[in-house]
Coordinates of C-alpha atoms in Angstrom, one line a residue:
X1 CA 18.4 8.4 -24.8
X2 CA 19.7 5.7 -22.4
X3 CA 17.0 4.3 -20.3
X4 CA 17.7 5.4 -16.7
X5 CA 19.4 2.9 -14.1
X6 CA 17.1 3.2 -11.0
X7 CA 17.1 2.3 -7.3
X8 CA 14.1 2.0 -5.3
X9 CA 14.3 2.7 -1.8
X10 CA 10.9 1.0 0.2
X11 CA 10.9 -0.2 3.9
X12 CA 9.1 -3.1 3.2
X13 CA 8.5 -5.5 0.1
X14 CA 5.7 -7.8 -0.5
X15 CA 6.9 -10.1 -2.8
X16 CA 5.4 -13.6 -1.1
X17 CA 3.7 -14.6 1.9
X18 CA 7.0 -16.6 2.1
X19 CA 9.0 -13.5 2.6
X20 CA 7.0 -11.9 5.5
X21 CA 8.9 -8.7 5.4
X22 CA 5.9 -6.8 4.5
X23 CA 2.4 -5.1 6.5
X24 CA 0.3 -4.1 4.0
X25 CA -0.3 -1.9 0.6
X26 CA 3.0 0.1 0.8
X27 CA 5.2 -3.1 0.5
X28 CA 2.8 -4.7 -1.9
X29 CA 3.2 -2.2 -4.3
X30 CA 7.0 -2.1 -4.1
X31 CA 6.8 -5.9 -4.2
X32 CA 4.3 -5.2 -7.3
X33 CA 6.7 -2.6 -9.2
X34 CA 9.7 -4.9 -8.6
X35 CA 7.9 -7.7 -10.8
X36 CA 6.7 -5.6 -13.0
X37 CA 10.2 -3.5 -13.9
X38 CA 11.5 -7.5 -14.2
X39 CA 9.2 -8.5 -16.8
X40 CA 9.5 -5.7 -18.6
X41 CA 13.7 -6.1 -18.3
X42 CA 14.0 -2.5 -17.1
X43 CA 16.8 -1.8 -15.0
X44 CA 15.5 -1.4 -11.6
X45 CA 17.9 -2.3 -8.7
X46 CA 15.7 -2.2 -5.4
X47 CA 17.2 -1.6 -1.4
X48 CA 15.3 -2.7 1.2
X49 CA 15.7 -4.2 5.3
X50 CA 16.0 -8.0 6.5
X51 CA 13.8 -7.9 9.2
X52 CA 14.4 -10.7 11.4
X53 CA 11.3 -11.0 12.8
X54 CA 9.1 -9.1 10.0
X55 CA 5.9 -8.0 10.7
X56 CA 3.1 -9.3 13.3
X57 CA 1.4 -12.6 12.5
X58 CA -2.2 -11.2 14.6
X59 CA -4.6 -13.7 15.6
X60 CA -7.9 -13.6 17.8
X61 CA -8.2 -14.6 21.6
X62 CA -11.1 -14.3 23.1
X63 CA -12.1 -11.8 20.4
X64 CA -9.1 -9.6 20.7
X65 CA -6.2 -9.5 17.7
X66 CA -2.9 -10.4 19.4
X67 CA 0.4 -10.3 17.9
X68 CA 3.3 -12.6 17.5
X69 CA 6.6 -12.2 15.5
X70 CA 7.8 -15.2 13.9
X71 CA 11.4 -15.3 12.6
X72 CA 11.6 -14.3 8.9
X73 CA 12.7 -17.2 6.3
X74 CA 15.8 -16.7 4.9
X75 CA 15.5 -19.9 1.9
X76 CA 14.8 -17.2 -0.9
X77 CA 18.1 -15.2 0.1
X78 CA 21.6 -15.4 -1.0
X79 CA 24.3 -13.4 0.8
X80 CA 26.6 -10.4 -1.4
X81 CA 30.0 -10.3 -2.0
X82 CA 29.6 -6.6 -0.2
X83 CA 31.3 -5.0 2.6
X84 CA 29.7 -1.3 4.0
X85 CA 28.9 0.5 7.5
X86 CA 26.9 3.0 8.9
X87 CA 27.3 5.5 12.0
X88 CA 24.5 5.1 14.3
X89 CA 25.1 7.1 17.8
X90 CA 28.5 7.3 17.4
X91 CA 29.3 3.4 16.9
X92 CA 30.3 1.9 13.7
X93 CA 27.2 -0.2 12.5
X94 CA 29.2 -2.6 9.9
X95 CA 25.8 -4.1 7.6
X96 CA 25.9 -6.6 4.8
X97 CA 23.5 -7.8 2.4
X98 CA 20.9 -10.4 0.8
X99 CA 19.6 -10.5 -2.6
X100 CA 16.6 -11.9 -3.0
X101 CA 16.5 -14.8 -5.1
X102 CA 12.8 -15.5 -5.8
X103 CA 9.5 -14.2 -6.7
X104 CA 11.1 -11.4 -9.3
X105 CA 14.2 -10.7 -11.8
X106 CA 14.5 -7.5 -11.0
X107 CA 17.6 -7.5 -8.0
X108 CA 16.6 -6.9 -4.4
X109 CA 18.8 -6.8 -2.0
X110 CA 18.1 -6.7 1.6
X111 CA 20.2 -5.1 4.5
X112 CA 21.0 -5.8 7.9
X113 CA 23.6 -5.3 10.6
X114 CA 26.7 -8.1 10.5
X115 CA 26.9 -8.2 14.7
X116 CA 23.9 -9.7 16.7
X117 CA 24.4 -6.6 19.0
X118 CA 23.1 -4.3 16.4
X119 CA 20.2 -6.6 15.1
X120 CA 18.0 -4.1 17.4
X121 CA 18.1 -1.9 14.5
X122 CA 16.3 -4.4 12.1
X123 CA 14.7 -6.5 14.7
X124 CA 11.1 -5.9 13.6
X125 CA 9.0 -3.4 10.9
X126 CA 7.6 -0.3 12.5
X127 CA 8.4 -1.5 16.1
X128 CA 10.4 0.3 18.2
X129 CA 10.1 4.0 19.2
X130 CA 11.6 6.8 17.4
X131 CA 15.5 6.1 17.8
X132 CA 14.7 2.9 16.2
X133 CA 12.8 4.1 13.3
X134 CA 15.9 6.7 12.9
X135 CA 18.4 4.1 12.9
X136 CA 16.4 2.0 10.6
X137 CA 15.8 4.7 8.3
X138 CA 19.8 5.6 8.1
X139 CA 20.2 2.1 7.4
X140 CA 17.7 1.7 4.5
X141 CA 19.1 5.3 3.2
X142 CA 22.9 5.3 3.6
X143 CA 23.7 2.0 4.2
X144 CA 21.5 1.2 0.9
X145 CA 23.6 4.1 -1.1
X146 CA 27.0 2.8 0.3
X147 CA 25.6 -0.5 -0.7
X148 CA 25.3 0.2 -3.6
X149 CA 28.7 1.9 -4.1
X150 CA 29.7 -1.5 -2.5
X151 CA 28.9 -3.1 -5.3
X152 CA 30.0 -0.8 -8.2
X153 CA 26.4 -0.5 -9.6
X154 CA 25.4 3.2 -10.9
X155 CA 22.4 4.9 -10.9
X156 CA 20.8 7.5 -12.3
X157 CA 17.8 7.7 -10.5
X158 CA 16.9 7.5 -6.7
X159 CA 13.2 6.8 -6.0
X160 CA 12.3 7.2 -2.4
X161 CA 8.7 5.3 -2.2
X162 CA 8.0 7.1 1.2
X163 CA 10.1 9.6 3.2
X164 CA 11.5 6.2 5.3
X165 CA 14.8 6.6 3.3
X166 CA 15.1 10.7 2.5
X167 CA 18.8 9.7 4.5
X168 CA 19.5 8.4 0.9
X169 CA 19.3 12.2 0.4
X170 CA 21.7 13.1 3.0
X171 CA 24.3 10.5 1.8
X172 CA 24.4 11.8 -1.9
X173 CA 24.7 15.9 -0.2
X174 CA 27.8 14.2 1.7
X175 CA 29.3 12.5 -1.7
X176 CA 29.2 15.9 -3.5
X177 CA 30.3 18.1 -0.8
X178 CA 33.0 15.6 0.0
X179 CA 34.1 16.3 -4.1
X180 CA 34.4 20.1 -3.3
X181 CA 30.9 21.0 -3.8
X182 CA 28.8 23.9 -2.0
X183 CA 25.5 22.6 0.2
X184 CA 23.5 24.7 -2.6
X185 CA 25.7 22.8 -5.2
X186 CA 25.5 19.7 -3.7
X187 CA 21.9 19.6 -2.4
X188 CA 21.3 20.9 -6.7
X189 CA 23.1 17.8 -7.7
X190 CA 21.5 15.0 -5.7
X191 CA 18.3 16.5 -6.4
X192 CA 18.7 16.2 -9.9
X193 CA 19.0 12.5 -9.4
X194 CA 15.9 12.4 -6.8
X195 CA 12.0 11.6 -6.7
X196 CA 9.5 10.9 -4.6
X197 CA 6.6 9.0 -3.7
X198 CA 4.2 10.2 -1.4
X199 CA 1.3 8.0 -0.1
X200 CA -0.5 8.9 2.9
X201 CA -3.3 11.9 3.3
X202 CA -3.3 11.1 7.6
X203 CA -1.2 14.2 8.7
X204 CA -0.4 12.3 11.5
X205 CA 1.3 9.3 9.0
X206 CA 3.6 11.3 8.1
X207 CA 7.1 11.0 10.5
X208 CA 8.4 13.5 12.3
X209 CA 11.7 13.8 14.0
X210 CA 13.2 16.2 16.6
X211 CA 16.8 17.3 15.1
X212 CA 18.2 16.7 18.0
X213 CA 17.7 12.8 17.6
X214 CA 18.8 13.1 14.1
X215 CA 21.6 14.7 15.7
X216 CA 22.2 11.9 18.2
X217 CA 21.3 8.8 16.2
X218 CA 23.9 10.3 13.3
X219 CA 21.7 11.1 10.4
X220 CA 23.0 14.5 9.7
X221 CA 25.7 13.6 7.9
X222 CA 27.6 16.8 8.8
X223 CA 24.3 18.6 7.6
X224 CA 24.5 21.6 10.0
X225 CA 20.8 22.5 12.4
X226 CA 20.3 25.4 9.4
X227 CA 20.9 22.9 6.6
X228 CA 18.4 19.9 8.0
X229 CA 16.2 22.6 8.6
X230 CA 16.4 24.0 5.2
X231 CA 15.4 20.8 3.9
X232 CA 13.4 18.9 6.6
X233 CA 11.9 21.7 8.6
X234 CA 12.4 22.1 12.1
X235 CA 11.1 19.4 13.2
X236 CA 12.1 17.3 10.9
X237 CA 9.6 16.2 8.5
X238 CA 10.2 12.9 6.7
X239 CA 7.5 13.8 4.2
X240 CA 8.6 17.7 3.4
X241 CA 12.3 16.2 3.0
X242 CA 11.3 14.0 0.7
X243 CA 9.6 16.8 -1.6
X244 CA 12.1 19.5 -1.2
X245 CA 15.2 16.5 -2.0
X246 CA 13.6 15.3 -5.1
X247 CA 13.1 17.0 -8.5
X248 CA 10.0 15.5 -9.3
X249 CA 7.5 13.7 -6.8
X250 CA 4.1 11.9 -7.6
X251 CA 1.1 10.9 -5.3
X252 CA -0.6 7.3 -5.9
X253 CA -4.0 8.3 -8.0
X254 CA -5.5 11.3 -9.3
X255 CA -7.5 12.4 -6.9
X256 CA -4.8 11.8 -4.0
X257 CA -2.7 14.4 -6.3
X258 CA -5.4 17.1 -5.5
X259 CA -5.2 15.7 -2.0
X260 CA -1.6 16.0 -1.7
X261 CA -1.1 19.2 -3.5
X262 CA -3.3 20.7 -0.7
X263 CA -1.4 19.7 2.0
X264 CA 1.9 20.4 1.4
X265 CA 1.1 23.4 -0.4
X266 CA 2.7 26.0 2.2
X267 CA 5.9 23.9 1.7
X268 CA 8.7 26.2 0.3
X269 CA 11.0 24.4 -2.9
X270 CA 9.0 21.5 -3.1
X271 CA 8.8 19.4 -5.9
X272 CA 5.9 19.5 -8.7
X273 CA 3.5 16.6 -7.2
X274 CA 2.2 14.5 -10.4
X275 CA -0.4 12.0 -10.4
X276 CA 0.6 8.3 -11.4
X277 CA -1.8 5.9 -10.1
X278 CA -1.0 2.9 -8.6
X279 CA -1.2 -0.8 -10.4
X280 CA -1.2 -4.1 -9.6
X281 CA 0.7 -7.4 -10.7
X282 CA -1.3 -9.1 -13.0
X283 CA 0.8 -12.4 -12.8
X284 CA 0.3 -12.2 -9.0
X285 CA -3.2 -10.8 -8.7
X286 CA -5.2 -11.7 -11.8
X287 CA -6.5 -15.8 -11.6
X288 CA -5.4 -17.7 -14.9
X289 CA -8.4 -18.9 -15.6
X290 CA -10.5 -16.2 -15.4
X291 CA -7.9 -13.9 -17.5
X292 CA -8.0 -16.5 -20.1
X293 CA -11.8 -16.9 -20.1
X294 CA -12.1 -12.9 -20.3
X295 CA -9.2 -12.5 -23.4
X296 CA -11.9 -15.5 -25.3
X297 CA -14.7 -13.4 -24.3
X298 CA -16.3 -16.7 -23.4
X299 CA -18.7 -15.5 -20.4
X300 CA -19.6 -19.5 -19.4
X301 CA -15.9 -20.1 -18.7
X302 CA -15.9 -16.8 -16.9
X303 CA -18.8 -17.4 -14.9
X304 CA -17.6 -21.1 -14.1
X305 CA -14.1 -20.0 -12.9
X306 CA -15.8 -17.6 -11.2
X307 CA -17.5 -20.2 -9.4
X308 CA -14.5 -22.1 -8.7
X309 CA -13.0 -19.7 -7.4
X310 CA -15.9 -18.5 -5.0
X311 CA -16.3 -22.0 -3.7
X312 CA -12.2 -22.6 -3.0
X313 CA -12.9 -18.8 -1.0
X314 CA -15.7 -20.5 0.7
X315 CA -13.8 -24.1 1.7
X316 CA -11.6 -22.0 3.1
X317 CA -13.6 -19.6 4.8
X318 CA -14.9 -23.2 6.6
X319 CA -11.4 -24.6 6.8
X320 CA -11.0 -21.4 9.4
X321 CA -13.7 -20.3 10.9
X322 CA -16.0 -23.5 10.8
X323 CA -18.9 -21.0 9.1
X324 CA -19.9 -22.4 5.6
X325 CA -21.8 -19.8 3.8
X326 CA -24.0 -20.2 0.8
X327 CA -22.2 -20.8 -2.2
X328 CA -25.5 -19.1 -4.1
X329 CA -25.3 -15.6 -1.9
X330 CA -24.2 -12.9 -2.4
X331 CA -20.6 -12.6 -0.8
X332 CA -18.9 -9.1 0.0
X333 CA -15.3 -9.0 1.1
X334 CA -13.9 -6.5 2.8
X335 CA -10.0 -6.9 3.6
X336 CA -7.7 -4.1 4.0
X337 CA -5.2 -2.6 7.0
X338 CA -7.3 -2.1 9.7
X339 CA -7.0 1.5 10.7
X340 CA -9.9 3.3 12.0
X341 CA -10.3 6.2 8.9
X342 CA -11.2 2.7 6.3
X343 CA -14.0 2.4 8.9
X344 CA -14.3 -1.8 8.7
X345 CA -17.6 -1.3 11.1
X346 CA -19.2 1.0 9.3
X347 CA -22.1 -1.8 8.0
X348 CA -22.8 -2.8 11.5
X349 CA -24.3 0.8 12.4
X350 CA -28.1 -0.1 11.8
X351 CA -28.4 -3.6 12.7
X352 CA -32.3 -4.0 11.6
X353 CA -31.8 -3.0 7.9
X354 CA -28.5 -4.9 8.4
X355 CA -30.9 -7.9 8.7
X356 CA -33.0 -6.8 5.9
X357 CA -29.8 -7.3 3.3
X358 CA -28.9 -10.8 4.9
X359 CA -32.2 -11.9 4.5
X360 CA -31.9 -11.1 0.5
X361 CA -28.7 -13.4 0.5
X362 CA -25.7 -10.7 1.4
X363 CA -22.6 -12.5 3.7
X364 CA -20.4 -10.3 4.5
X365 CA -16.3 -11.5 4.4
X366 CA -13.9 -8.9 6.6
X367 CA -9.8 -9.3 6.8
X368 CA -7.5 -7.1 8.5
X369 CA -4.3 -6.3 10.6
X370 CA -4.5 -3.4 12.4
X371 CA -1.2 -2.2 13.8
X372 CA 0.0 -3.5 17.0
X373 CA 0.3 -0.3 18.7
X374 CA -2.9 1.1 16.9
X375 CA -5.7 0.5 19.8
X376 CA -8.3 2.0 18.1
X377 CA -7.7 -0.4 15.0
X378 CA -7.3 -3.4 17.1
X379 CA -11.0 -2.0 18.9
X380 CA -12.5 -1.4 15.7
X381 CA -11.4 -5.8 14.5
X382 CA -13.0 -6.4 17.6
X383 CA -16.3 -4.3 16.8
X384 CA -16.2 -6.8 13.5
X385 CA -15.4 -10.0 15.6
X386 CA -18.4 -9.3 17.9
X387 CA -21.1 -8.6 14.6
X388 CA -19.5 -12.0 13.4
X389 CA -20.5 -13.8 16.3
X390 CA -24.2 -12.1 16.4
X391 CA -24.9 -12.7 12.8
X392 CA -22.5 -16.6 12.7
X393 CA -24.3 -17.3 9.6
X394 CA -23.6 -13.9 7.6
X395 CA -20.6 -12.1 8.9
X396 CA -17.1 -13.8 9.0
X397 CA -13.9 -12.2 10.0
X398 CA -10.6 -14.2 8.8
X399 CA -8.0 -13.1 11.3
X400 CA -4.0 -13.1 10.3
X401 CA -4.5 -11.2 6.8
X402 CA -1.6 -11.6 4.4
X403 CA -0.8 -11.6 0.6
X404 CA -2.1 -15.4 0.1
X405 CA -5.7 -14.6 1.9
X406 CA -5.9 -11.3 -0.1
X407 CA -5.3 -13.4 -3.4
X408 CA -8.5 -16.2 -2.2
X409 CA -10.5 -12.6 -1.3
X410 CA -10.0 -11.0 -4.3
X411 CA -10.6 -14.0 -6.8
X412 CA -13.3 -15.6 -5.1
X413 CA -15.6 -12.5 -3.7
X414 CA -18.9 -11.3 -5.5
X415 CA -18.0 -7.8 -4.5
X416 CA -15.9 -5.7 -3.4
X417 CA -16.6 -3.2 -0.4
X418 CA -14.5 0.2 0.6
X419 CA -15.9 2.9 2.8
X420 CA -12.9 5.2 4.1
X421 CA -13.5 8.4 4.8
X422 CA -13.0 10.6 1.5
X423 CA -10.4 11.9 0.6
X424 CA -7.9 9.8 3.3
X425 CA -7.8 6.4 0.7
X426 CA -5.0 7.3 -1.2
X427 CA -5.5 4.5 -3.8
X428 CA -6.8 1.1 -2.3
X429 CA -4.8 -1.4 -4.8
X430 CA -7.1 -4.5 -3.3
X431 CA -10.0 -3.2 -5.5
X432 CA -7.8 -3.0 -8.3
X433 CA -6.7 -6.6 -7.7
X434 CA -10.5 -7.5 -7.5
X435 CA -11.5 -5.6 -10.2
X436 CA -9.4 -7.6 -12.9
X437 CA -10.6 -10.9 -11.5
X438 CA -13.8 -9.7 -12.6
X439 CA -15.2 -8.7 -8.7
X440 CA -17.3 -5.6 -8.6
X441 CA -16.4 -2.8 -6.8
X442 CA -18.8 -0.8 -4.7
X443 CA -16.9 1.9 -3.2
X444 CA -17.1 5.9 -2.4
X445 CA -15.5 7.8 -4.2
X446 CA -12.2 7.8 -2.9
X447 CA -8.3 6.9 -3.9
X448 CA -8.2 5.0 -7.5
X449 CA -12.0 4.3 -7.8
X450 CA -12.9 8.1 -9.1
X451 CA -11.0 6.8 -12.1
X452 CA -12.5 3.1 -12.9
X453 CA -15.9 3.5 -12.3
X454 CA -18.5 3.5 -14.6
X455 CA -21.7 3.0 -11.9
X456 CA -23.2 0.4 -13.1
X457 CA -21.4 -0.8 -15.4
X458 CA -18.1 -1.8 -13.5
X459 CA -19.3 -1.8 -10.2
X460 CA -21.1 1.1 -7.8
X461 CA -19.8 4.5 -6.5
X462 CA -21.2 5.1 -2.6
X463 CA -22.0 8.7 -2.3
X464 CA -23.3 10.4 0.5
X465 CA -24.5 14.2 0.5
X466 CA -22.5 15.8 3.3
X467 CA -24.2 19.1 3.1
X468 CA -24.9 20.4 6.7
X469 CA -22.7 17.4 8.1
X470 CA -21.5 18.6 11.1
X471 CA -19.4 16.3 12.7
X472 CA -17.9 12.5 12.0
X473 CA -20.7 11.1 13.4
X474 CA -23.7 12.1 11.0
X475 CA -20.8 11.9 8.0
X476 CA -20.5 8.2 8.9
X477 CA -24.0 7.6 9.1
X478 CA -25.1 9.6 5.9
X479 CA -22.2 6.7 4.2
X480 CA -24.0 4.3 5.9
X481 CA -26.9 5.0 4.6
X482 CA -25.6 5.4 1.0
X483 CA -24.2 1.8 1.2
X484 CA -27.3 0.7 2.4
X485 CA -29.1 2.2 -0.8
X486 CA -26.9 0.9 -3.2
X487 CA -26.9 -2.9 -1.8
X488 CA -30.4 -3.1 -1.6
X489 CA -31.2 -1.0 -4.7
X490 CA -28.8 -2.1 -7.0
X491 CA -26.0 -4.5 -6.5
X492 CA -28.6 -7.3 -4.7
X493 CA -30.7 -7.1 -8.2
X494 CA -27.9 -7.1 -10.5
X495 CA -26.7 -10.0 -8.9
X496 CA -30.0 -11.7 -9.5
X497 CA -30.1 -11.0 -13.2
X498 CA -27.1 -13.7 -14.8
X499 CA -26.4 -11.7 -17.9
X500 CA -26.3 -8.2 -16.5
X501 CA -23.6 -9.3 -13.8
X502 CA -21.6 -11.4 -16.4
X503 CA -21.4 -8.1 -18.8
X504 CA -20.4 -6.1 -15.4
X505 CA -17.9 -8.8 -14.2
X506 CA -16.8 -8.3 -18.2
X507 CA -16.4 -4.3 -18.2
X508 CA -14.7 -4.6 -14.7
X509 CA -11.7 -7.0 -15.9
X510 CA -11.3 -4.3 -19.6
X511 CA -11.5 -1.5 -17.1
X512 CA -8.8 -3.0 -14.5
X513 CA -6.2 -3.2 -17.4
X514 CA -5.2 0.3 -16.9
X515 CA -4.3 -0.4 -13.6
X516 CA -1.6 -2.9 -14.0
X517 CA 1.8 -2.4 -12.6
X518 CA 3.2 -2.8 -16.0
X519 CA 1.3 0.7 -17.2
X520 CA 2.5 1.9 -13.5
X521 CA 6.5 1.8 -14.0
X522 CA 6.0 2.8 -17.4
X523 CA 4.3 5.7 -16.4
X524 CA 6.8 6.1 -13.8
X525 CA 9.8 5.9 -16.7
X526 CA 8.0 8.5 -19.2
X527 CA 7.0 11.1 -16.5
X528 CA 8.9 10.6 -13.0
X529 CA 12.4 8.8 -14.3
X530 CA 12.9 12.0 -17.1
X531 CA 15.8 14.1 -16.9
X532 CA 15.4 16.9 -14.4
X533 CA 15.1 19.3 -17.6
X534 CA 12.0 17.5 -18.8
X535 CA 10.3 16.9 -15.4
X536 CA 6.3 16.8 -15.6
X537 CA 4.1 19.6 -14.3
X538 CA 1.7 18.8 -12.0
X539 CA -1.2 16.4 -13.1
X540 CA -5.0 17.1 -13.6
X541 CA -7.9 17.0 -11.3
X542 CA -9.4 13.3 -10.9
X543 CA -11.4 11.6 -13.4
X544 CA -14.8 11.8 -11.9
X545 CA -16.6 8.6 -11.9
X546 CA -19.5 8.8 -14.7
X547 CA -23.2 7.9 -14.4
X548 CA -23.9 5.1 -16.8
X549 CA -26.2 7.0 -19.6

């Protein structure tokens, strides 16, 4: 059998701080699988959007994250030989493209409108209201399959990593109906050449659109109100197209299968959800020197690049903030998209045993965006600003949070913190990228971690009792509280005894190898790129995370 020919369809990519086309996990990954499908010379074409301005570059004043929008650099792009257009309310939208000429070997190409006068469309990631993310989202789908037509390269697979480019869907129902084909027959056909990767657990992340603006902005594709409806729901639900176009779909870890398969359950035609967990990009994520002193099982070089790393972390930390913390404490990172379910504040919530855990050497290290319409987020990085400035020597928060801070954090942190709110984590990559730099995870339960713990052994699992928790409130502080326990009981010792953290540091780098991106688009190839006749079932229930005998 030919290895399939596949094009990967992602909004954003986060290939490089460089390239600042990216806000967070979702382009990471896609930035992650695109280096990974290169190394290992698969043929993977991916279709993305040249933002012009990217996404927000958020800073603090006065306490408060605000937002600016740099111009994106264009030094890593080449233009294509290309010609194509779309249809966006009623006006020919001519586009061309970029392919991206660093960072990875597998292609990239990037879209955007030829004319200033229709840059609006690609102005800026998730900005805009919903005509914007509708015309976006019909450029990304048809203008990257007429793209791609464009340039005479042929695919047999069509991976959607979100519902931001089910259009794709729409364009390949047009093709075959435009051959002669029935919408049963031609909705059969381009679903045979479909999947789709669902990410988010928040209901309310996943998009919904009024026909009628599908209608208006042009993304029907001479799809009839019954037909979209038939496929999208009415509304139209980016998320339930994308399971009832594709022939096989996959959430991002085990235990966001379960979580997925539950909600989307009452959807009609949907496809088999399988679990492929996420993975990270070793060459990216993983520091040379500590992978090298890991393969040589030689636990001085790992515990002196360890060091090094920790005190280039810590340089920094003073470079920014003018706080220099104590290279022999205990430092916990905590850097992740700041919405309000991953609960960044959740530490500051009983301020005098808080005190207790600084006095036994814990410093606490927080990054994050939160989206720049998200208010809540934004209060919530202001919540972690204010306990920075009560507790100047302990608590730092590094404002403007991008791929090269997330590579200091995750090489140069003791540990690794992540509280969400089970089971709304759908994987949490960062703790992967920690975990093979040899950083210990202490986590609940949630997204990838039910499958690489070993408490105790590769880091700590957080669990609360939630028995008789009746609202968000005592749930939060039950968490609090298990946290608490776990610092004080068990990661603050182990961190005093050399030996025991060296072998935990040891088991966490074996334990993260599973989790590389590598193992992730091979998985993808074996079980999600298969001929429609040989599509998986759905996956198992999660690994649960095992008490160390």
């Amino acid at each position: 059998m030919t290895t399939p020919r596949v094009a990967y369809f992602c909004m954003e990519y986060g290939l490089s701080p460089e390239l600042a086309i990216y806000s967070g996990g979702l382009g990471v990954l896609a930035g992650d699988t695109l280096k990974s499908a290169g190394d290992l010379g698969l043929p993977v074409t991916g279709i993305g959007i040249l933002w012009s301005e990217g996404y927000t570059r958020q800073t603090l004043c006065n306490g408060q994250p605000v937002d600016s929008y740099p111009p994106t650099r264009r030094d890593a792009l080449e233009p294509v030989d290309a010609a194509m257009a779309v249809t966006i309310e009623g006006e020919r939208v001519a586009l061309r493209a970029f392919r991206v000429t660093r960072y990875t070997t597998a292609d990239l190409f990037l879209l955007e409108p030829v004319e200033d006068r229709h840059r609006w469309i690609t102005r800026r990631l998730y900005g805009g209201d919903a005509r914007d993310r509708v015309a976006q989202e019909i450029v990304l789908g048809v203008g990257g399959v007429r793209l791609l037509r464009a340039l005479g390269r042929e695919v047999d697979v069509y991976h959607f990593n979100e519902g931001h480019a089910v259009f794709a869907g729409h364009e390949l129902i047009r093709e075959h109906r435009a051959r002669g084909a029935t919408f049963e027959q031609a909705w059969r056909r381009a679903r045979d050449q479909i999947v789709f990767t669902t990410h988010t657990p928040v209901p309310a992340g996943n998009e919904v659109h009024a026909i009628d603006l599908l209608e208006r902005m042009g993304a029907t594709l001479g799809l009839s109100r019954d037909e979209l409806g038939q496929i999208g729901g009415d509304p139209y639900g980016m998320t339930v197209a994308g399971l009832r176009l594709a022939r096989a779909a996959n959430a991002v870890a085990k235990l966001h299968a379960q979580t997925a398969r539950d909600m989307w359950r009452g959807v009609s035609n949907a496809a088999p959800i399988d679990a492929i967990t996420n993975g990270v990009h070793p060459g990216t994520w993983q520091d040379p020197d500590i992978r090298d002193a890991a393969a040589r099982r030689d636990t001085d070089a790992l515990w002196a690049a360890h060091v090094a790393r920790k005190r280039e972390l810590l340089a920094e930390i003073e470079r920014r903030t003018g706080v220099a913390l104590d290279p022999n404490g205990l430092v916990a990172g905590f850097a992740r998209r700041a919405a309000t379910y991953k609960r960044a504040d959740l530490a500051f919530g009983d301020p005098e045993r808080l005190e207790r855990l600084f006095a036994r050497g814990l410093q606490l290290v927080y990054a994050g965006k939160a989206h720049p319409r998200d208010l809540d987020g934004k209060r919530m990085v202001a919540r972690v600003v204010e306990a920075a400035q009560r507790w100047p020597r302990n608590v730092v928060f590094l404002e403007n949070y991008d791929m090269q801070l997330g590579a200091l954090l995750t090489r140069g942190c003791d540990v690794w913190l992540n509280n969400p709110r089970r089971p709304l984590e759908a994987s949490g990559t960062s703790g992967m990228k920690a975990a093979m730099n040899g950083v210990l995870n202490c986590s609940i339960l949630d997204g990838w971690w039910p499958e690489g713990c070993r408490h105790g052994e590769t880091g700590w699992k957080v669990e609360a009792d939630h028995t008789g928790a009746v609202d968000e409130a005592e749930r939060d502080r039950r968490d609090r509280d298990a946290l608490y326990r776990v610092l004080e009981e068990e990661v603050l010792p182990a961190y005093a005894d050399r030996a025991r953290w060296l072998g935990m540091m040891a088991a966490s780098i074996d334990m993260a190898a599973q989790f590389s991106s590598d193992r992730m688009v091979r998985d993808y190839y074996a079980r999600l790129y298969r001929p429609a006749a040989a599509a998986p079932r759905a996956g198992a229930s999660p690994v649960e995370c095992r008490q160390q005998a």
